[in-house]
Structures are given as structure tokens and as C-alpha cells.
């Protein structure tokens, strides 16, 4: 039997778990906690937190300044390894003293703003940008003492988040250059731009395992030249997020529906207001707005509440409470991918809307759900949304059973799939699998 102190240690690159209860996005909170729960319950391993964004200045602008040449990672690695110990020590002292230099009241206000946008306090969010030697050497030291690494990618490798793509890939590149066995897990790939694909392909091909969240991501990895034997399609770890105990009421659900509207892309507020009022009139229901991100969604909730009658109190709630609310609804209309996950965990039928990538469509395929995503709502499509809602309500009982069963299967599969992954990681030897200079 492996005792806790002898469990194999796996470094989690770009880890958000230390501040998971402050992450603005609920889906990110859930899949971070789900991965930890999987490691604790079925892995027999210890996950060690790696620095979140140790190289935030290595972004798309830096990549463009270098001529958009994938070989830039070679120069960036040289720089990361050559910061002096003296400079790093000075920056460490600055980091310790910095909180004392700013008035407490001002710091508290600035920390609140930073947490709402990033989940981190102000100094933790900004320090890697300015104290570069300290953070680079700390990250390289973590790699030097590790043998195994995970990258919990979520939806980060996507065109619409391309600003941060070089930094994320650079961490993976460094991990392989250091000789680590690396698995990229719980993620989607949506890279259509050729320059992004050229940057990502050599790094992704070098990784030892890929656990992607839907078949379309697997297809894209194969297009990038990743060995198909290294890729598996595995459900999102958010299905394994701990929910706690929430009593499930029997009988008919309340006369209520929910909506989740993305605040991080253009929103036709008049169209959503018309839909809310049409739902209330046609189906005799209250409509609740659920926020998937406390950074982007509160302004949409406030603006929509001024245009139509919403039944919720406008609070942002964490995902366990959100799932509890969903259990009492007739259905959920969601633009958010993790809204589908939460609805499945609640056994609540969902009317899906296209997300920022194809990931929602892939998830619905895995769940074998009959409704496909609707396009983002323009005013002319209100009738189409009402038609989809009417169909879902007419088949509510069967859809509810189907989603609940699919969520149970997802949890069982996750436990088995990650148990296999952890066994493979612990038993592996990365020996000659590191990335050579590009």
C-alpha cells in the first residue's frame, strides 16, 4: 500500500488550484477541483502546484516581435535559464517587501479588483511580469526536481485566446526540454490560424499523452501530426467536481427556466429580453439568469434585468449551488459549455447554444444528446429558440433521465480513464522523449 508520504508526485503546470475558489469562471473552478478529486480518489498520486503564468510577457506580441518564428522558444529558453541568482535574490526581497509599501486600504481595494478579473491578488497577478528573474528561476527549479507533469488545459488552446498561447506552449516546451514525462489533460484544441498551428504542432507532438474532451479536438491533434496512440477522448473533469450534499425534491419541477449568457462576446440584449418575455408568456415560467463568470457576466445580468423581468436575485453563486438550483428547473438555455456539464449533473434538460469553439457540440455528441447547438441569439431567431424549448419540455422526462445517466457514466469513465493515466505516468520513463531544438 502506498502511504501518503510516498505517493508519486506530479507537477501541475499553470495550476489554478491554489486559488480555485476565487477563479472568475465557474467551469474553470469545476474542472480544477474535479482533477484534484480524481487524483485523490483513484490516482494514488500527489499533485504539486506549478506557477500560474510564470512567463506572462511571452505573449503573442512577443511572438510577433520575434517574427512569428516557432524557433523563438530556443531563445526564450536561453533567456529563462540565464537570469542571475543575484537578480533573482533581489527580486525575492522586493516581493516580500512590496505589500508593506502600499497603504492597506488601497491594497484591499486593488486586491478585490484583481481577484474579480484573475482570481489572484494584485501582487500575485502582476509580479511575474516585473520580477522576471525570480519567477523564471523558481519555475526552472520546479522542473529540475520533477519527473512527471500534467497540463490541465481546459479551453486555453484556442484562436480566440491566442494572445496567451505562446506562454502556455512555452511551459510545455520547457517541461519536455527538462526531460519530464508530460500529459496534457482535460482540454480542447481549436486552432484554425496557420501561425498558431505552426507554433503549437511541434510542442504538442512531443507530449507523451493527450486526454482531450471531445472527438473534434482529437481530430485536430491528428491533423497537427500527434501520434494517434497518444490521444484519448475523455470527459471533462468537471463531471467529477465535488458538489457536496444537495437534497433533490420530488415531483414536478418548479415553473422556472434558466439562461446562461456569455458576457465575453457580443450579446444582443434586446433579443434576449424578447426571449425572456416570450418564455414567460408562452410557458408560464419564471426565468433565472445564472452567471458562469463573475468577471464577464454581471454586466450582462444587470443590463438584461433592466430590459425584462428576471426572477433571480442577481447573485453570483459557486457551481455546487448552481447545480442545486438547476435541479429545480424545467430546462436551461446555455451559451456556456460548462452550463451543459452542470445541467447534466443536475439531470436538467438543456437547450444548447454555440460556444466560442466547437467544444459544446463535441460534448453533446459524447452525451448522445439529441439537440444540437443553436446559433447565438439574434432577434430574428427568438422563434427558433422557443421551438427548441417547446420540444425539450415535451420530452423533458426522457431527456432528464438520459442526461443524469450520461453524467453517471461520465463520472465512472473519468475514474477509470484517469486511474489508467496515473498508472501510465508513474510507470513511464521519459528518457529520450524530450523536445529537441526546433
Short mmCIF file of C-alpha atoms in Angstrom, two decimals:
data_model
loop_
_atom_site.label_atom_id
_atom_site.label_comp_id
_atom_site.label_asym_id
_atom_site.label_seq_id
_atom_site.Cartn_x
_atom_site.Cartn_y
_atom_site.Cartn_z
CA UNK A 1 0.00 0.00 0.00
CA UNK A 2 1.31 3.46 -0.94
CA UNK A 3 1.38 5.75 2.08
CA UNK A 4 0.61 9.47 1.59
CA UNK A 5 4.23 10.48 2.13
CA UNK A 6 5.39 8.02 -0.58
CA UNK A 7 2.84 8.87 -3.26
CA UNK A 8 4.37 9.71 -6.64
CA UNK A 9 4.44 13.47 -7.21
CA UNK A 10 3.16 15.06 -10.42
CA UNK A 11 3.81 18.71 -11.21
CA UNK A 12 0.71 20.53 -12.49
CA UNK A 13 1.77 23.21 -14.95
CA UNK A 14 -0.12 26.51 -14.91
CA UNK A 15 -2.06 25.35 -11.86
CA UNK A 16 -5.06 27.36 -10.63
CA UNK A 17 -5.98 25.03 -7.78
CA UNK A 18 -4.37 27.15 -5.01
CA UNK A 19 -6.88 29.91 -5.79
CA UNK A 20 -9.66 27.78 -7.29
CA UNK A 21 -12.34 29.28 -5.03
CA UNK A 22 -11.52 32.71 -6.49
CA UNK A 23 -11.32 31.79 -10.19
CA UNK A 24 -13.81 34.03 -12.03
CA UNK A 25 -15.06 31.28 -14.37
CA UNK A 26 -17.20 28.52 -12.81
CA UNK A 27 -16.22 25.94 -15.41
CA UNK A 28 -12.53 26.51 -14.64
CA UNK A 29 -13.27 26.14 -10.92
CA UNK A 30 -15.09 22.87 -11.51
CA UNK A 31 -12.54 21.20 -13.76
CA UNK A 32 -9.66 22.23 -11.47
CA UNK A 33 -11.42 20.70 -8.45
CA UNK A 34 -12.54 17.68 -10.47
CA UNK A 35 -8.97 16.84 -11.46
CA UNK A 36 -7.79 17.09 -7.85
CA UNK A 37 -10.62 14.86 -6.71
CA UNK A 38 -9.74 12.28 -9.35
CA UNK A 39 -6.11 12.28 -8.22
CA UNK A 40 -7.11 11.85 -4.58
CA UNK A 41 -9.69 9.10 -5.12
CA UNK A 42 -8.25 6.96 -7.88
CA UNK A 43 -4.74 8.07 -8.68
CA UNK A 44 -2.63 7.26 -5.65
CA UNK A 45 -0.57 10.32 -6.62
CA UNK A 46 0.16 13.76 -5.21
CA UNK A 47 -0.39 16.76 -7.47
CA UNK A 48 2.11 19.58 -6.90
CA UNK A 49 1.17 23.09 -8.00
CA UNK A 50 3.27 24.73 -10.66
CA UNK A 51 3.36 28.51 -11.04
CA UNK A 52 0.37 30.07 -12.77
CA UNK A 53 1.66 32.02 -15.80
CA UNK A 54 5.37 32.22 -14.90
CA UNK A 55 6.09 33.94 -18.25
CA UNK A 56 3.09 36.22 -18.93
CA UNK A 57 5.23 38.57 -21.02
CA UNK A 58 5.89 35.76 -23.54
CA UNK A 59 2.60 36.51 -25.27
CA UNK A 60 1.51 36.94 -28.85
CA UNK A 61 3.08 40.40 -29.08
CA UNK A 62 6.46 38.97 -28.05
CA UNK A 63 5.99 36.20 -30.60
CA UNK A 64 5.23 38.78 -33.32
CA UNK A 65 8.28 40.84 -32.36
CA UNK A 66 10.35 37.69 -32.90
CA UNK A 67 9.00 37.38 -36.43
CA UNK A 68 6.33 34.75 -35.60
CA UNK A 69 9.04 32.11 -35.85
CA UNK A 70 8.39 28.91 -33.80
CA UNK A 71 12.14 28.73 -33.14
CA UNK A 72 11.72 31.67 -30.77
CA UNK A 73 11.29 29.14 -27.93
CA UNK A 74 15.02 28.37 -28.20
CA UNK A 75 15.94 32.00 -27.48
CA UNK A 76 13.30 32.31 -24.78
CA UNK A 77 14.63 29.20 -23.05
CA UNK A 78 18.18 30.57 -23.13
CA UNK A 79 16.97 33.78 -21.50
CA UNK A 80 14.95 31.92 -18.85
CA UNK A 81 17.99 29.85 -17.87
CA UNK A 82 20.44 32.76 -17.74
CA UNK A 83 18.88 35.10 -15.19
CA UNK A 84 21.45 35.67 -12.46
CA UNK A 85 21.00 34.35 -8.94
CA UNK A 86 21.80 37.83 -7.60
CA UNK A 87 18.98 39.47 -9.57
CA UNK A 88 16.56 36.73 -8.51
CA UNK A 89 17.51 37.22 -4.84
CA UNK A 90 16.93 40.98 -5.07
CA UNK A 91 13.55 40.39 -6.71
CA UNK A 92 12.62 37.91 -3.97
CA UNK A 93 13.24 40.61 -1.37
CA UNK A 94 11.19 43.09 -3.36
CA UNK A 95 8.34 40.57 -3.47
CA UNK A 96 8.44 40.18 0.32
CA UNK A 97 8.58 43.92 0.98
CA UNK A 98 6.11 45.10 -1.66
CA UNK A 99 2.90 44.58 0.41
CA UNK A 100 4.34 46.85 3.12
CA UNK A 101 4.89 49.76 0.72
CA UNK A 102 1.24 50.29 -0.20
CA UNK A 103 -1.49 51.53 2.20
CA UNK A 104 -3.67 48.68 3.50
CA UNK A 105 -6.95 50.24 2.37
CA UNK A 106 -5.66 50.81 -1.14
CA UNK A 107 -4.24 47.28 -1.30
CA UNK A 108 -7.56 45.78 -0.24
CA UNK A 109 -9.40 47.66 -3.00
CA UNK A 110 -6.83 46.76 -5.63
CA UNK A 111 -6.81 43.12 -4.49
CA UNK A 112 -10.59 42.94 -4.87
CA UNK A 113 -10.39 44.25 -8.45
CA UNK A 114 -7.56 41.85 -9.33
CA UNK A 115 -9.38 38.83 -7.87
CA UNK A 116 -12.55 39.65 -9.78
CA UNK A 117 -10.57 39.60 -13.03
CA UNK A 118 -7.96 36.90 -12.39
CA UNK A 119 -8.69 35.09 -9.11
CA UNK A 120 -5.33 36.31 -7.73
CA UNK A 121 -4.49 39.27 -5.52
CA UNK A 122 -2.78 42.23 -7.17
CA UNK A 123 0.82 41.34 -6.39
CA UNK A 124 0.44 37.67 -7.34
CA UNK A 125 -1.17 38.69 -10.62
CA UNK A 126 1.42 41.30 -11.60
CA UNK A 127 4.67 40.09 -10.03
CA UNK A 128 5.63 37.59 -12.78
CA UNK A 129 5.55 40.43 -15.32
CA UNK A 130 8.07 42.58 -13.46
CA UNK A 131 10.06 40.21 -11.24
CA UNK A 132 11.04 38.02 -14.14
CA UNK A 133 14.26 36.52 -12.86
CA UNK A 134 12.71 35.31 -9.60
CA UNK A 135 9.75 33.63 -11.28
CA UNK A 136 11.75 32.14 -14.16
CA UNK A 137 14.30 30.59 -11.81
CA UNK A 138 11.54 29.32 -9.50
CA UNK A 139 9.79 27.62 -12.43
CA UNK A 140 13.01 26.11 -13.76
CA UNK A 141 13.76 24.80 -10.26
CA UNK A 142 10.35 23.11 -10.17
CA UNK A 143 11.11 21.40 -13.48
CA UNK A 144 14.53 20.32 -12.26
CA UNK A 145 13.08 18.44 -9.28
CA UNK A 146 10.12 16.88 -11.15
CA UNK A 147 9.85 13.80 -13.32
CA UNK A 148 6.17 13.89 -14.27
CA UNK A 149 3.91 16.78 -15.28
CA UNK A 150 0.28 17.46 -16.14
CA UNK A 151 -1.10 20.37 -18.12
CA UNK A 152 -4.77 20.88 -17.23
CA UNK A 153 -5.61 22.79 -20.39
CA UNK A 154 -9.37 23.35 -20.43
CA UNK A 155 -10.27 25.60 -23.36
CA UNK A 156 -6.98 27.51 -23.38
CA UNK A 157 -5.58 26.30 -26.73
CA UNK A 158 -7.91 28.25 -28.98
CA UNK A 159 -7.73 31.01 -31.57
CA UNK A 160 -9.79 33.44 -29.51
CA UNK A 161 -7.29 33.10 -26.65
CA UNK A 162 -4.27 33.30 -28.92
CA UNK A 163 -2.81 36.24 -27.04
CA UNK A 164 -1.69 33.82 -24.33
CA UNK A 165 -0.94 30.79 -26.49
CA UNK A 166 2.87 31.24 -26.75
CA UNK A 167 3.27 31.35 -22.96
CA UNK A 168 1.30 28.15 -22.43
CA UNK A 169 3.14 26.28 -25.13
CA UNK A 170 6.47 27.60 -23.84
CA UNK A 171 5.83 25.95 -20.46
CA UNK A 172 5.19 22.62 -22.18
CA UNK A 173 8.28 23.07 -24.31
CA UNK A 174 10.43 23.72 -21.22
CA UNK A 175 8.97 20.70 -19.41
CA UNK A 176 9.93 18.40 -22.27
CA UNK A 177 13.35 20.04 -22.64
CA UNK A 178 13.88 19.25 -18.95
CA UNK A 179 13.14 15.60 -19.66
CA UNK A 180 9.76 15.32 -17.95
CA UNK A 181 7.03 12.91 -18.98
CA UNK A 182 4.12 15.24 -19.76
CA UNK A 183 0.41 14.61 -20.21
CA UNK A 184 -1.92 17.35 -21.47
CA UNK A 185 -5.33 16.57 -20.00
CA UNK A 186 -8.88 17.82 -19.80
CA UNK A 187 -8.55 20.15 -22.76
CA UNK A 188 -9.86 21.17 -26.14
CA UNK A 189 -7.96 22.25 -29.25
CA UNK A 190 -9.40 24.91 -31.54
CA UNK A 191 -6.50 26.30 -33.57
CA UNK A 192 -7.51 27.34 -37.08
CA UNK A 193 -4.88 30.02 -37.70
CA UNK A 194 -1.86 28.64 -39.50
CA UNK A 195 0.65 30.64 -37.44
CA UNK A 196 -0.83 29.27 -34.21
CA UNK A 197 -0.83 25.74 -35.60
CA UNK A 198 2.80 26.06 -36.70
CA UNK A 199 3.76 27.17 -33.19
CA UNK A 200 1.71 24.50 -31.41
CA UNK A 201 2.32 21.45 -33.57
CA UNK A 202 5.95 20.60 -32.61
CA UNK A 203 5.24 21.02 -28.91
CA UNK A 204 2.01 19.03 -28.92
CA UNK A 205 3.67 16.26 -30.93
CA UNK A 206 6.34 15.97 -28.23
CA UNK A 207 3.95 15.31 -25.35
CA UNK A 208 3.54 11.78 -24.03
CA UNK A 209 -0.26 11.67 -23.61
CA UNK A 210 -3.24 13.80 -24.58
CA UNK A 211 -6.65 13.49 -22.90
CA UNK A 212 -8.97 15.73 -24.89
CA UNK A 213 -12.59 16.50 -24.09
CA UNK A 214 -14.27 15.74 -27.41
CA UNK A 215 -13.66 13.93 -30.73
CA UNK A 216 -13.13 17.12 -32.75
CA UNK A 217 -10.11 18.00 -30.63
CA UNK A 218 -8.65 14.56 -31.25
CA UNK A 219 -9.11 15.07 -34.99
CA UNK A 220 -7.31 18.40 -34.81
CA UNK A 221 -4.39 16.88 -32.90
CA UNK A 222 -4.06 14.20 -35.57
CA UNK A 223 -4.03 16.94 -38.22
CA UNK A 224 -1.13 18.52 -36.32
CA UNK A 225 0.79 15.27 -36.53
CA UNK A 226 0.28 13.92 -33.00
CA UNK A 227 0.63 10.15 -32.76
CA UNK A 228 -2.94 8.76 -32.55
CA UNK A 229 -1.86 6.15 -29.97
CA UNK A 230 -1.09 9.02 -27.59
CA UNK A 231 -4.55 10.61 -27.79
CA UNK A 232 -7.72 9.61 -25.94
CA UNK A 233 -11.12 11.28 -25.73
CA UNK A 234 -12.06 11.62 -22.05
CA UNK A 235 -14.92 13.52 -20.43
CA UNK A 236 -14.31 16.91 -18.85
CA UNK A 237 -13.02 16.58 -15.28
CA UNK A 238 -15.78 18.98 -14.18
CA UNK A 239 -18.09 15.95 -14.16
CA UNK A 240 -16.07 14.78 -11.14
CA UNK A 241 -16.14 18.08 -9.26
CA UNK A 242 -17.30 17.67 -5.65
CA UNK A 243 -20.82 19.00 -5.21
CA UNK A 244 -21.50 18.23 -1.57
CA UNK A 245 -24.96 17.11 -0.46
CA UNK A 246 -27.95 18.82 -2.01
CA UNK A 247 -31.45 17.44 -1.36
CA UNK A 248 -33.35 16.60 -4.53
CA UNK A 249 -37.00 17.49 -4.41
CA UNK A 250 -39.50 15.01 -5.81
CA UNK A 251 -42.43 15.60 -8.10
CA UNK A 252 -42.77 18.24 -10.78
CA UNK A 253 -40.03 20.87 -11.10
CA UNK A 254 -40.82 24.49 -10.37
CA UNK A 255 -42.37 26.68 -13.03
CA UNK A 256 -38.96 28.13 -13.85
CA UNK A 257 -36.32 28.08 -16.57
CA UNK A 258 -32.72 29.25 -16.57
CA UNK A 259 -30.49 31.07 -19.02
CA UNK A 260 -26.69 31.36 -19.16
CA UNK A 261 -25.49 34.13 -21.49
CA UNK A 262 -21.80 34.68 -22.24
CA UNK A 263 -20.58 38.12 -21.33
CA UNK A 264 -17.26 37.68 -23.13
CA UNK A 265 -18.67 38.04 -26.64
CA UNK A 266 -21.20 40.41 -28.26
CA UNK A 267 -24.71 39.99 -26.80
CA UNK A 268 -27.97 41.13 -28.41
CA UNK A 269 -29.65 42.23 -25.19
CA UNK A 270 -32.90 43.19 -26.92
CA UNK A 271 -33.16 39.71 -28.43
CA UNK A 272 -32.54 38.03 -25.06
CA UNK A 273 -35.09 40.32 -23.39
CA UNK A 274 -37.65 39.40 -26.07
CA UNK A 275 -36.89 35.70 -25.50
CA UNK A 276 -37.27 36.00 -21.72
CA UNK A 277 -40.64 37.69 -22.05
CA UNK A 278 -41.75 35.15 -24.67
CA UNK A 279 -40.77 32.28 -22.35
CA UNK A 280 -42.74 33.82 -19.51
CA UNK A 281 -45.86 34.33 -21.64
CA UNK A 282 -45.83 31.06 -23.58
CA UNK A 283 -44.82 28.63 -20.84
CA UNK A 284 -45.94 30.49 -17.72
CA UNK A 285 -42.49 30.30 -16.10
CA UNK A 286 -40.11 32.47 -14.15
CA UNK A 287 -36.72 32.96 -15.81
CA UNK A 288 -33.49 32.93 -13.80
CA UNK A 289 -30.15 34.26 -15.05
CA UNK A 290 -27.13 32.17 -13.98
CA UNK A 291 -23.67 33.67 -14.21
CA UNK A 292 -20.89 31.43 -15.48
CA UNK A 293 -18.18 34.05 -14.96
CA UNK A 294 -18.12 36.77 -12.31
CA UNK A 295 -15.81 38.88 -14.48
CA UNK A 296 -17.83 39.00 -17.70
CA UNK A 297 -21.43 38.07 -16.85
CA UNK A 298 -22.59 40.51 -14.10
CA UNK A 299 -22.83 43.50 -16.51
CA UNK A 300 -24.96 41.39 -18.86
CA UNK A 301 -27.22 40.33 -15.98
CA UNK A 302 -27.66 43.95 -14.87
CA UNK A 303 -28.35 45.25 -18.38
CA UNK A 304 -30.77 42.44 -19.20
CA UNK A 305 -32.58 42.92 -15.89
CA UNK A 306 -33.35 46.48 -16.92
CA UNK A 307 -34.99 45.23 -20.13
CA UNK A 308 -37.09 42.31 -18.89
CA UNK A 309 -38.34 40.55 -15.77
CA UNK A 310 -35.79 38.13 -14.29
CA UNK A 311 -36.65 36.09 -11.21
CA UNK A 312 -33.16 35.59 -9.72
CA UNK A 313 -31.60 37.98 -7.21
CA UNK A 314 -28.56 38.77 -9.36
CA UNK A 315 -26.06 36.98 -7.09
CA UNK A 316 -23.06 35.10 -8.44
CA UNK A 317 -23.08 31.59 -6.93
CA UNK A 318 -20.46 28.85 -7.00
CA UNK A 319 -21.02 25.72 -9.06
CA UNK A 320 -22.37 23.44 -6.27
CA UNK A 321 -25.16 25.93 -5.55
CA UNK A 322 -25.72 26.43 -9.28
CA UNK A 323 -26.22 22.68 -9.80
CA UNK A 324 -28.64 22.65 -6.86
CA UNK A 325 -30.67 25.45 -8.48
CA UNK A 326 -30.67 23.70 -11.84
CA UNK A 327 -32.23 20.58 -10.30
CA UNK A 328 -35.42 22.52 -9.66
CA UNK A 329 -35.75 23.97 -13.18
CA UNK A 330 -37.70 22.73 -16.16
CA UNK A 331 -34.78 23.42 -18.50
CA UNK A 332 -31.67 25.54 -19.06
CA UNK A 333 -30.73 27.57 -22.14
CA UNK A 334 -26.97 27.97 -22.10
CA UNK A 335 -24.28 29.60 -24.21
CA UNK A 336 -21.64 28.13 -21.90
CA UNK A 337 -20.03 24.74 -22.41
CA UNK A 338 -19.89 24.03 -18.68
CA UNK A 339 -23.54 25.00 -18.42
CA UNK A 340 -24.22 21.74 -20.28
CA UNK A 341 -21.98 19.87 -17.81
CA UNK A 342 -23.79 21.38 -14.82
CA UNK A 343 -27.21 20.68 -16.36
CA UNK A 344 -26.23 17.03 -16.92
CA UNK A 345 -25.10 16.72 -13.29
CA UNK A 346 -28.46 18.16 -12.25
CA UNK A 347 -30.44 15.98 -14.67
CA UNK A 348 -31.99 19.10 -16.20
CA UNK A 349 -32.72 19.25 -19.94
CA UNK A 350 -30.69 21.82 -21.81
CA UNK A 351 -31.17 23.91 -24.93
CA UNK A 352 -27.56 24.46 -26.03
CA UNK A 353 -26.14 27.47 -27.85
CA UNK A 354 -22.90 27.53 -29.84
CA UNK A 355 -19.91 28.34 -27.61
CA UNK A 356 -16.74 30.19 -28.61
CA UNK A 357 -15.42 26.94 -30.16
CA UNK A 358 -16.88 23.59 -31.26
CA UNK A 359 -16.45 22.11 -27.76
CA UNK A 360 -20.16 22.24 -26.87
CA UNK A 361 -21.09 20.32 -30.00
CA UNK A 362 -18.44 17.72 -29.12
CA UNK A 363 -19.72 17.40 -25.57
CA UNK A 364 -23.29 16.86 -26.78
CA UNK A 365 -22.01 14.13 -29.09
CA UNK A 366 -20.34 12.37 -26.16
CA UNK A 367 -23.55 12.66 -24.13
CA UNK A 368 -25.59 11.39 -27.10
CA UNK A 369 -27.91 14.37 -26.61
CA UNK A 370 -30.47 14.89 -29.40
CA UNK A 371 -30.46 18.71 -29.56
CA UNK A 372 -27.62 20.42 -31.43
CA UNK A 373 -26.37 23.92 -30.53
CA UNK A 374 -28.38 26.87 -31.77
CA UNK A 375 -26.56 29.91 -33.21
CA UNK A 376 -26.02 32.90 -30.87
CA UNK A 377 -29.33 34.68 -30.45
CA UNK A 378 -30.31 37.44 -32.86
CA UNK A 379 -33.78 38.91 -32.59
CA UNK A 380 -34.97 37.03 -35.67
CA UNK A 381 -34.16 33.66 -34.05
CA UNK A 382 -36.40 34.02 -30.97
CA UNK A 383 -39.00 31.76 -32.61
CA UNK A 384 -36.34 29.07 -33.20
CA UNK A 385 -35.34 29.19 -29.54
CA UNK A 386 -38.98 28.89 -28.46
CA UNK A 387 -39.45 25.90 -30.76
CA UNK A 388 -36.39 24.16 -29.25
CA UNK A 389 -37.67 24.89 -25.73
CA UNK A 390 -41.09 23.52 -26.55
CA UNK A 391 -39.54 20.31 -27.88
CA UNK A 392 -37.32 19.93 -24.81
CA UNK A 393 -40.28 20.48 -22.47
CA UNK A 394 -42.36 17.92 -24.36
CA UNK A 395 -39.58 15.36 -23.87
CA UNK A 396 -38.43 16.61 -20.51
CA UNK A 397 -38.75 13.38 -18.54
CA UNK A 398 -36.79 11.27 -21.01
CA UNK A 399 -34.14 13.97 -21.53
CA UNK A 400 -33.71 14.32 -17.78
CA UNK A 401 -33.16 10.58 -17.34
CA UNK A 402 -30.79 10.50 -20.30
CA UNK A 403 -28.64 13.37 -19.04
CA UNK A 404 -28.48 12.04 -15.48
CA UNK A 405 -27.44 8.61 -16.75
CA UNK A 406 -24.85 10.18 -19.07
CA UNK A 407 -23.40 12.16 -16.15
CA UNK A 408 -23.09 8.98 -14.08
CA UNK A 409 -21.35 7.22 -16.95
CA UNK A 410 -19.04 10.18 -17.39
CA UNK A 411 -18.01 10.02 -13.74
CA UNK A 412 -17.37 6.28 -13.95
CA UNK A 413 -15.36 6.68 -17.15
CA UNK A 414 -13.35 9.55 -15.68
CA UNK A 415 -12.38 7.46 -12.68
CA UNK A 416 -11.23 4.59 -14.89
CA UNK A 417 -9.50 6.75 -17.50
CA UNK A 418 -7.53 8.82 -15.01
CA UNK A 419 -6.59 5.74 -12.99
CA UNK A 420 -5.05 4.35 -16.19
CA UNK A 421 -3.33 7.64 -16.94
CA UNK A 422 -1.79 7.92 -13.48
CA UNK A 423 -0.60 4.32 -13.66
CA UNK A 424 0.97 5.00 -17.06
CA UNK A 425 2.62 8.21 -15.84
CA UNK A 426 4.06 6.64 -12.72
CA UNK A 427 5.34 3.65 -14.66
CA UNK A 428 6.80 5.68 -17.54
CA UNK A 429 10.32 6.83 -18.32
CA UNK A 430 10.63 9.94 -20.45
CA UNK A 431 14.27 9.13 -21.32
CA UNK A 432 14.54 10.06 -24.98
CA UNK A 433 11.15 11.77 -25.42
CA UNK A 434 12.27 15.33 -24.75
CA UNK A 435 11.86 18.06 -27.38
CA UNK A 436 14.96 18.69 -29.40
CA UNK A 437 15.75 22.22 -30.61
CA UNK A 438 13.30 23.24 -33.33
#
